[in-house]
């Protein structure tokens, strides 16, 4: 791998501000430790992350997909490859309403706490458990994150992933094979791009009270 050539191609896809060389991983993990990644890239939309992964596979580069870095320890010598961060994939919005249920669309880099706040402010219940989990939606889908009696499997409607072959697939709840801290995403090394969460209408005061209690 000729790093300078890879960096140039990554900049062509993502823009100069989204690509860095010798980026300290201590800036991107909650433990605030870890040496430098050879190259760090943070695509800011789904099309760019798909193109970035396609490039890295074609160039036979080692790469690592990074979310919030909240379950990650990085060695002092760093990572001798490309770190692809989902931190800039932050689209989050109410997608549609259907009777007593409402659906939220979120990209992989959205923090669970941010999605929980949107749900609370929109009087939507079912996602209170996630308010204190220090991770992203992408990581939560991979491992079926859960706490305080709730899990992602309770609220996920669909998850859109990028497969090893470079195909984009939308998986239903049944296809996700969600179990205790596992999923088909983890088993098949898929990359989460976005997800749709299904929540029920509730009372804002009660939702906030539960979230405050959990905190």
PDB file of C-alpha atoms in Angstrom:
ATOM      1  CA  UNK A   1       0.000   0.000   0.000  1.00  0.00           C
ATOM      2  CA  UNK A   2       1.444   3.336  -1.053  1.00  0.00           C
ATOM      3  CA  UNK A   3      -0.066   5.579   1.602  1.00  0.00           C
ATOM      4  CA  UNK A   4       0.191   8.830  -0.334  1.00  0.00           C
ATOM      5  CA  UNK A   5      -1.768   7.387  -3.262  1.00  0.00           C
ATOM      6  CA  UNK A   6      -4.463   5.958  -0.991  1.00  0.00           C
ATOM      7  CA  UNK A   7      -4.762   9.257   0.866  1.00  0.00           C
ATOM      8  CA  UNK A   8      -5.196  11.146  -2.401  1.00  0.00           C
ATOM      9  CA  UNK A   9      -7.948   8.769  -3.519  1.00  0.00           C
ATOM     10  CA  UNK A  10      -9.675   9.006  -0.140  1.00  0.00           C
ATOM     11  CA  UNK A  11      -9.574  12.811  -0.347  1.00  0.00           C
ATOM     12  CA  UNK A  12     -11.052  12.654  -3.842  1.00  0.00           C
ATOM     13  CA  UNK A  13     -14.017  10.754  -2.394  1.00  0.00           C
ATOM     14  CA  UNK A  14     -14.423  12.436   0.976  1.00  0.00           C
ATOM     15  CA  UNK A  15     -12.792  15.847   0.844  1.00  0.00           C
ATOM     16  CA  UNK A  16      -9.575  16.969   2.537  1.00  0.00           C
ATOM     17  CA  UNK A  17     -11.171  17.779   5.906  1.00  0.00           C
ATOM     18  CA  UNK A  18     -12.434  14.207   6.338  1.00  0.00           C
ATOM     19  CA  UNK A  19      -9.049  12.493   5.919  1.00  0.00           C
ATOM     20  CA  UNK A  20      -6.050  12.570   8.265  1.00  0.00           C
ATOM     21  CA  UNK A  21      -2.723  10.748   8.458  1.00  0.00           C
ATOM     22  CA  UNK A  22      -1.171   9.515  11.725  1.00  0.00           C
ATOM     23  CA  UNK A  23      -4.369  10.353  13.609  1.00  0.00           C
ATOM     24  CA  UNK A  24      -4.086   9.576  17.361  1.00  0.00           C
ATOM     25  CA  UNK A  25      -6.745   7.033  18.265  1.00  0.00           C
ATOM     26  CA  UNK A  26      -6.781   8.467  21.784  1.00  0.00           C
ATOM     27  CA  UNK A  27      -8.994  11.182  20.289  1.00  0.00           C
ATOM     28  CA  UNK A  28     -11.570   8.620  19.197  1.00  0.00           C
ATOM     29  CA  UNK A  29     -11.925   6.211  22.129  1.00  0.00           C
ATOM     30  CA  UNK A  30     -13.713   6.835  25.405  1.00  0.00           C
ATOM     31  CA  UNK A  31     -10.698   5.549  27.361  1.00  0.00           C
ATOM     32  CA  UNK A  32      -8.645   8.246  25.604  1.00  0.00           C
ATOM     33  CA  UNK A  33      -5.775   5.897  24.846  1.00  0.00           C
ATOM     34  CA  UNK A  34      -4.235   4.507  21.687  1.00  0.00           C
ATOM     35  CA  UNK A  35      -1.527   5.361  19.221  1.00  0.00           C
ATOM     36  CA  UNK A  36      -2.004   6.658  15.678  1.00  0.00           C
ATOM     37  CA  UNK A  37      -3.932   5.133  12.827  1.00  0.00           C
ATOM     38  CA  UNK A  38      -1.931   5.251   9.624  1.00  0.00           C
ATOM     39  CA  UNK A  39      -4.924   6.933   7.939  1.00  0.00           C
ATOM     40  CA  UNK A  40      -8.231   8.076   9.456  1.00  0.00           C
ATOM     41  CA  UNK A  41     -11.229   8.833   7.252  1.00  0.00           C
ATOM     42  CA  UNK A  42     -14.700   9.975   8.260  1.00  0.00           C
ATOM     43  CA  UNK A  43     -17.177   9.821   5.327  1.00  0.00           C
ATOM     44  CA  UNK A  44     -20.035  12.277   5.874  1.00  0.00           C
ATOM     45  CA  UNK A  45     -22.735  10.480   3.899  1.00  0.00           C
ATOM     46  CA  UNK A  46     -23.672   6.921   3.036  1.00  0.00           C
ATOM     47  CA  UNK A  47     -22.667   7.174  -0.619  1.00  0.00           C
ATOM     48  CA  UNK A  48     -19.147   8.199   0.419  1.00  0.00           C
ATOM     49  CA  UNK A  49     -18.712   5.376   2.904  1.00  0.00           C
ATOM     50  CA  UNK A  50     -19.771   2.873   0.244  1.00  0.00           C
ATOM     51  CA  UNK A  51     -17.241   4.336  -2.209  1.00  0.00           C
ATOM     52  CA  UNK A  52     -14.568   4.430   0.497  1.00  0.00           C
ATOM     53  CA  UNK A  53     -14.979   0.742   1.356  1.00  0.00           C
ATOM     54  CA  UNK A  54     -15.014  -0.181  -2.330  1.00  0.00           C
ATOM     55  CA  UNK A  55     -11.714   1.666  -2.801  1.00  0.00           C
ATOM     56  CA  UNK A  56     -10.066   0.038   0.210  1.00  0.00           C
ATOM     57  CA  UNK A  57     -11.119  -3.437  -0.913  1.00  0.00           C
ATOM     58  CA  UNK A  58      -9.909  -2.846  -4.466  1.00  0.00           C
ATOM     59  CA  UNK A  59      -6.578  -1.596  -3.119  1.00  0.00           C
ATOM     60  CA  UNK A  60      -6.414  -4.531  -0.669  1.00  0.00           C
ATOM     61  CA  UNK A  61      -5.984  -2.194   2.312  1.00  0.00           C
ATOM     62  CA  UNK A  62      -6.467  -3.288   5.903  1.00  0.00           C
ATOM     63  CA  UNK A  63      -9.266  -1.249   7.443  1.00  0.00           C
ATOM     64  CA  UNK A  64     -11.283  -1.033  10.637  1.00  0.00           C
ATOM     65  CA  UNK A  65     -14.805   0.346  11.077  1.00  0.00           C
ATOM     66  CA  UNK A  66     -15.050   2.646  14.099  1.00  0.00           C
ATOM     67  CA  UNK A  67     -18.136   3.918  15.897  1.00  0.00           C
ATOM     68  CA  UNK A  68     -17.872   5.856  19.155  1.00  0.00           C
ATOM     69  CA  UNK A  69     -14.902   3.829  20.377  1.00  0.00           C
ATOM     70  CA  UNK A  70     -16.684   3.114  23.656  1.00  0.00           C
ATOM     71  CA  UNK A  71     -15.826  -0.606  23.725  1.00  0.00           C
ATOM     72  CA  UNK A  72     -12.399  -0.310  22.174  1.00  0.00           C
ATOM     73  CA  UNK A  73      -8.836  -0.414  23.480  1.00  0.00           C
ATOM     74  CA  UNK A  74      -6.122   0.625  21.020  1.00  0.00           C
ATOM     75  CA  UNK A  75      -2.477  -0.280  21.579  1.00  0.00           C
ATOM     76  CA  UNK A  76       0.149   2.450  22.000  1.00  0.00           C
ATOM     77  CA  UNK A  77       1.669   1.494  18.638  1.00  0.00           C
ATOM     78  CA  UNK A  78      -1.633   2.354  16.971  1.00  0.00           C
ATOM     79  CA  UNK A  79      -3.197   0.726  13.928  1.00  0.00           C
ATOM     80  CA  UNK A  80      -1.206   0.066  10.762  1.00  0.00           C
ATOM     81  CA  UNK A  81      -4.136   0.507   8.414  1.00  0.00           C
ATOM     82  CA  UNK A  82      -7.136   2.674   7.559  1.00  0.00           C
ATOM     83  CA  UNK A  83      -9.680   3.555  10.231  1.00  0.00           C
ATOM     84  CA  UNK A  84     -13.081   4.326   8.708  1.00  0.00           C
ATOM     85  CA  UNK A  85     -15.171   6.265  11.207  1.00  0.00           C
ATOM     86  CA  UNK A  86     -18.960   6.519  11.071  1.00  0.00           C
ATOM     87  CA  UNK A  87     -18.961   9.577  13.366  1.00  0.00           C
ATOM     88  CA  UNK A  88     -20.081  11.919  10.559  1.00  0.00           C
ATOM     89  CA  UNK A  89     -23.107   9.799   9.563  1.00  0.00           C
ATOM     90  CA  UNK A  90     -25.539  11.720  11.770  1.00  0.00           C
ATOM     91  CA  UNK A  91     -28.881  12.035   9.960  1.00  0.00           C
ATOM     92  CA  UNK A  92     -31.714  11.504  12.442  1.00  0.00           C
ATOM     93  CA  UNK A  93     -35.382  12.232  11.904  1.00  0.00           C
ATOM     94  CA  UNK A  94     -38.952  11.081  12.312  1.00  0.00           C
ATOM     95  CA  UNK A  95     -39.652   8.992   9.229  1.00  0.00           C
ATOM     96  CA  UNK A  96     -43.376   8.325   9.442  1.00  0.00           C
ATOM     97  CA  UNK A  97     -46.306   7.722  11.766  1.00  0.00           C
ATOM     98  CA  UNK A  98     -48.613   4.712  11.645  1.00  0.00           C
ATOM     99  CA  UNK A  99     -51.412   4.634  14.210  1.00  0.00           C
ATOM    100  CA  UNK A 100     -49.980   4.256  17.701  1.00  0.00           C
ATOM    101  CA  UNK A 101     -46.461   3.697  16.342  1.00  0.00           C
ATOM    102  CA  UNK A 102     -43.869   6.098  14.978  1.00  0.00           C
ATOM    103  CA  UNK A 103     -40.716   5.263  13.039  1.00  0.00           C
ATOM    104  CA  UNK A 104     -37.374   7.030  13.462  1.00  0.00           C
ATOM    105  CA  UNK A 105     -34.648   6.921  10.785  1.00  0.00           C
ATOM    106  CA  UNK A 106     -31.066   7.151  12.024  1.00  0.00           C
ATOM    107  CA  UNK A 107     -27.689   6.784  10.337  1.00  0.00           C
ATOM    108  CA  UNK A 108     -24.950   4.604  11.802  1.00  0.00           C
ATOM    109  CA  UNK A 109     -23.034   7.410  13.531  1.00  0.00           C
ATOM    110  CA  UNK A 110     -25.982   8.741  15.536  1.00  0.00           C
ATOM    111  CA  UNK A 111     -25.371   8.457  19.277  1.00  0.00           C
ATOM    112  CA  UNK A 112     -27.966   6.360  21.093  1.00  0.00           C
ATOM    113  CA  UNK A 113     -28.373   9.137  23.655  1.00  0.00           C
ATOM    114  CA  UNK A 114     -29.254  11.609  20.893  1.00  0.00           C
ATOM    115  CA  UNK A 115     -31.866   9.268  19.438  1.00  0.00           C
ATOM    116  CA  UNK A 116     -33.308   8.722  22.921  1.00  0.00           C
ATOM    117  CA  UNK A 117     -33.633  12.479  23.425  1.00  0.00           C
ATOM    118  CA  UNK A 118     -35.441  12.858  20.083  1.00  0.00           C
ATOM    119  CA  UNK A 119     -37.796  10.046  21.088  1.00  0.00           C
ATOM    120  CA  UNK A 120     -38.459  11.639  24.461  1.00  0.00           C
ATOM    121  CA  UNK A 121     -39.072  15.090  23.004  1.00  0.00           C
ATOM    122  CA  UNK A 122     -41.460  13.513  20.483  1.00  0.00           C
ATOM    123  CA  UNK A 123     -43.383  11.651  23.244  1.00  0.00           C
ATOM    124  CA  UNK A 124     -42.227   8.260  21.963  1.00  0.00           C
ATOM    125  CA  UNK A 125     -41.638   5.405  24.368  1.00  0.00           C
ATOM    126  CA  UNK A 126     -39.577   2.229  24.025  1.00  0.00           C
ATOM    127  CA  UNK A 127     -36.104   3.686  23.681  1.00  0.00           C
ATOM    128  CA  UNK A 128     -35.577   4.912  27.221  1.00  0.00           C
ATOM    129  CA  UNK A 129     -33.162   2.042  27.956  1.00  0.00           C
ATOM    130  CA  UNK A 130     -30.670   3.378  25.398  1.00  0.00           C
ATOM    131  CA  UNK A 131     -30.309   6.880  26.844  1.00  0.00           C
ATOM    132  CA  UNK A 132     -27.264   5.991  28.944  1.00  0.00           C
ATOM    133  CA  UNK A 133     -25.474   3.638  26.541  1.00  0.00           C
ATOM    134  CA  UNK A 134     -22.329   5.439  25.296  1.00  0.00           C
ATOM    135  CA  UNK A 135     -22.371   4.118  21.746  1.00  0.00           C
ATOM    136  CA  UNK A 136     -23.630   4.722  18.231  1.00  0.00           C
ATOM    137  CA  UNK A 137     -26.612   3.220  16.486  1.00  0.00           C
ATOM    138  CA  UNK A 138     -24.315   1.243  14.187  1.00  0.00           C
ATOM    139  CA  UNK A 139     -22.473  -0.461  17.016  1.00  0.00           C
ATOM    140  CA  UNK A 140     -25.730  -1.060  18.868  1.00  0.00           C
ATOM    141  CA  UNK A 141     -27.204  -2.880  15.866  1.00  0.00           C
ATOM    142  CA  UNK A 142     -24.096  -5.041  15.462  1.00  0.00           C
ATOM    143  CA  UNK A 143     -24.144  -6.269  19.054  1.00  0.00           C
ATOM    144  CA  UNK A 144     -27.850  -5.927  19.884  1.00  0.00           C
ATOM    145  CA  UNK A 145     -26.959  -3.492  22.659  1.00  0.00           C
ATOM    146  CA  UNK A 146     -29.173  -3.371  25.692  1.00  0.00           C
ATOM    147  CA  UNK A 147     -29.537  -2.206  29.275  1.00  0.00           C
ATOM    148  CA  UNK A 148     -32.159  -1.869  32.012  1.00  0.00           C
ATOM    149  CA  UNK A 149     -34.459  -4.510  30.563  1.00  0.00           C
ATOM    150  CA  UNK A 150     -34.435  -3.272  26.968  1.00  0.00           C
ATOM    151  CA  UNK A 151     -32.523  -4.322  23.843  1.00  0.00           C
ATOM    152  CA  UNK A 152     -32.243  -3.112  20.265  1.00  0.00           C
ATOM    153  CA  UNK A 153     -34.195  -6.175  19.148  1.00  0.00           C
ATOM    154  CA  UNK A 154     -37.228  -4.694  20.924  1.00  0.00           C
ATOM    155  CA  UNK A 155     -37.291  -1.582  18.721  1.00  0.00           C
ATOM    156  CA  UNK A 156     -35.498  -2.292  15.445  1.00  0.00           C
ATOM    157  CA  UNK A 157     -37.703  -2.409  12.361  1.00  0.00           C
ATOM    158  CA  UNK A 158     -35.020  -2.640   9.657  1.00  0.00           C
ATOM    159  CA  UNK A 159     -31.271  -2.162   9.314  1.00  0.00           C
ATOM    160  CA  UNK A 160     -29.554  -1.224   6.051  1.00  0.00           C
ATOM    161  CA  UNK A 161     -26.076  -2.703   5.677  1.00  0.00           C
ATOM    162  CA  UNK A 162     -23.169  -2.910   3.282  1.00  0.00           C
ATOM    163  CA  UNK A 163     -22.159  -6.532   2.652  1.00  0.00           C
ATOM    164  CA  UNK A 164     -18.685  -7.947   2.089  1.00  0.00           C
ATOM    165  CA  UNK A 165     -19.502  -8.098  -1.622  1.00  0.00           C
ATOM    166  CA  UNK A 166     -20.315  -4.388  -1.718  1.00  0.00           C
ATOM    167  CA  UNK A 167     -24.079  -4.822  -1.944  1.00  0.00           C
ATOM    168  CA  UNK A 168     -26.504  -2.656   0.029  1.00  0.00           C
ATOM    169  CA  UNK A 169     -29.198  -4.722   1.753  1.00  0.00           C
ATOM    170  CA  UNK A 170     -32.066  -3.800   4.048  1.00  0.00           C
ATOM    171  CA  UNK A 171     -32.635  -6.505   6.650  1.00  0.00           C
ATOM    172  CA  UNK A 172     -35.884  -7.014   8.532  1.00  0.00           C
ATOM    173  CA  UNK A 173     -36.019  -7.735  12.238  1.00  0.00           C
ATOM    174  CA  UNK A 174     -36.274 -11.496  11.606  1.00  0.00           C
ATOM    175  CA  UNK A 175     -33.349 -11.447   9.181  1.00  0.00           C
ATOM    176  CA  UNK A 176     -31.131  -9.680  11.726  1.00  0.00           C
ATOM    177  CA  UNK A 177     -30.917 -12.838  13.913  1.00  0.00           C
ATOM    178  CA  UNK A 178     -30.635 -10.693  17.040  1.00  0.00           C
ATOM    179  CA  UNK A 179     -29.442 -12.559  20.125  1.00  0.00           C
ATOM    180  CA  UNK A 180     -27.530 -11.779  23.292  1.00  0.00           C
ATOM    181  CA  UNK A 181     -24.870  -9.310  22.114  1.00  0.00           C
ATOM    182  CA  UNK A 182     -24.856 -10.707  18.612  1.00  0.00           C
ATOM    183  CA  UNK A 183     -26.548 -10.437  15.209  1.00  0.00           C
ATOM    184  CA  UNK A 184     -26.189 -11.570  11.621  1.00  0.00           C
ATOM    185  CA  UNK A 185     -24.389  -8.252  11.066  1.00  0.00           C
ATOM    186  CA  UNK A 186     -21.578  -9.373  13.361  1.00  0.00           C
ATOM    187  CA  UNK A 187     -21.541 -12.932  12.030  1.00  0.00           C
ATOM    188  CA  UNK A 188     -21.264 -11.868   8.373  1.00  0.00           C
ATOM    189  CA  UNK A 189     -19.082  -8.797   8.931  1.00  0.00           C
ATOM    190  CA  UNK A 190     -21.624  -6.382   7.482  1.00  0.00           C
ATOM    191  CA  UNK A 191     -21.266  -2.610   7.906  1.00  0.00           C
ATOM    192  CA  UNK A 192     -24.301  -0.793   9.304  1.00  0.00           C
ATOM    193  CA  UNK A 193     -25.331   2.235   7.248  1.00  0.00           C
ATOM    194  CA  UNK A 194     -28.663   3.167   8.837  1.00  0.00           C
ATOM    195  CA  UNK A 195     -31.637   1.779  10.705  1.00  0.00           C
ATOM    196  CA  UNK A 196     -35.324   2.370  11.296  1.00  0.00           C
ATOM    197  CA  UNK A 197     -36.556   2.223  14.892  1.00  0.00           C
ATOM    198  CA  UNK A 198     -40.190   1.520  15.756  1.00  0.00           C
ATOM    199  CA  UNK A 199     -41.537   3.250  18.879  1.00  0.00           C
ATOM    200  CA  UNK A 200     -44.939   3.732  20.476  1.00  0.00           C
ATOM    201  CA  UNK A 201     -46.675   6.940  21.431  1.00  0.00           C
ATOM    202  CA  UNK A 202     -46.402   7.758  25.117  1.00  0.00           C
ATOM    203  CA  UNK A 203     -46.464  10.580  27.635  1.00  0.00           C
ATOM    204  CA  UNK A 204     -43.455  12.884  27.592  1.00  0.00           C
ATOM    205  CA  UNK A 205     -43.396  13.391  31.375  1.00  0.00           C
ATOM    206  CA  UNK A 206     -43.408   9.637  32.045  1.00  0.00           C
ATOM    207  CA  UNK A 207     -40.727   8.974  29.421  1.00  0.00           C
ATOM    208  CA  UNK A 208     -38.480  11.677  30.843  1.00  0.00           C
ATOM    209  CA  UNK A 209     -39.021  10.365  34.382  1.00  0.00           C
ATOM    210  CA  UNK A 210     -37.843   6.887  33.337  1.00  0.00           C
ATOM    211  CA  UNK A 211     -34.765   8.306  31.594  1.00  0.00           C
ATOM    212  CA  UNK A 212     -33.906  10.466  34.606  1.00  0.00           C
ATOM    213  CA  UNK A 213     -34.291   7.436  36.884  1.00  0.00           C
ATOM    214  CA  UNK A 214     -31.970   5.342  34.739  1.00  0.00           C
ATOM    215  CA  UNK A 215     -29.356   8.090  34.720  1.00  0.00           C
TER     216      UNK A 215
END
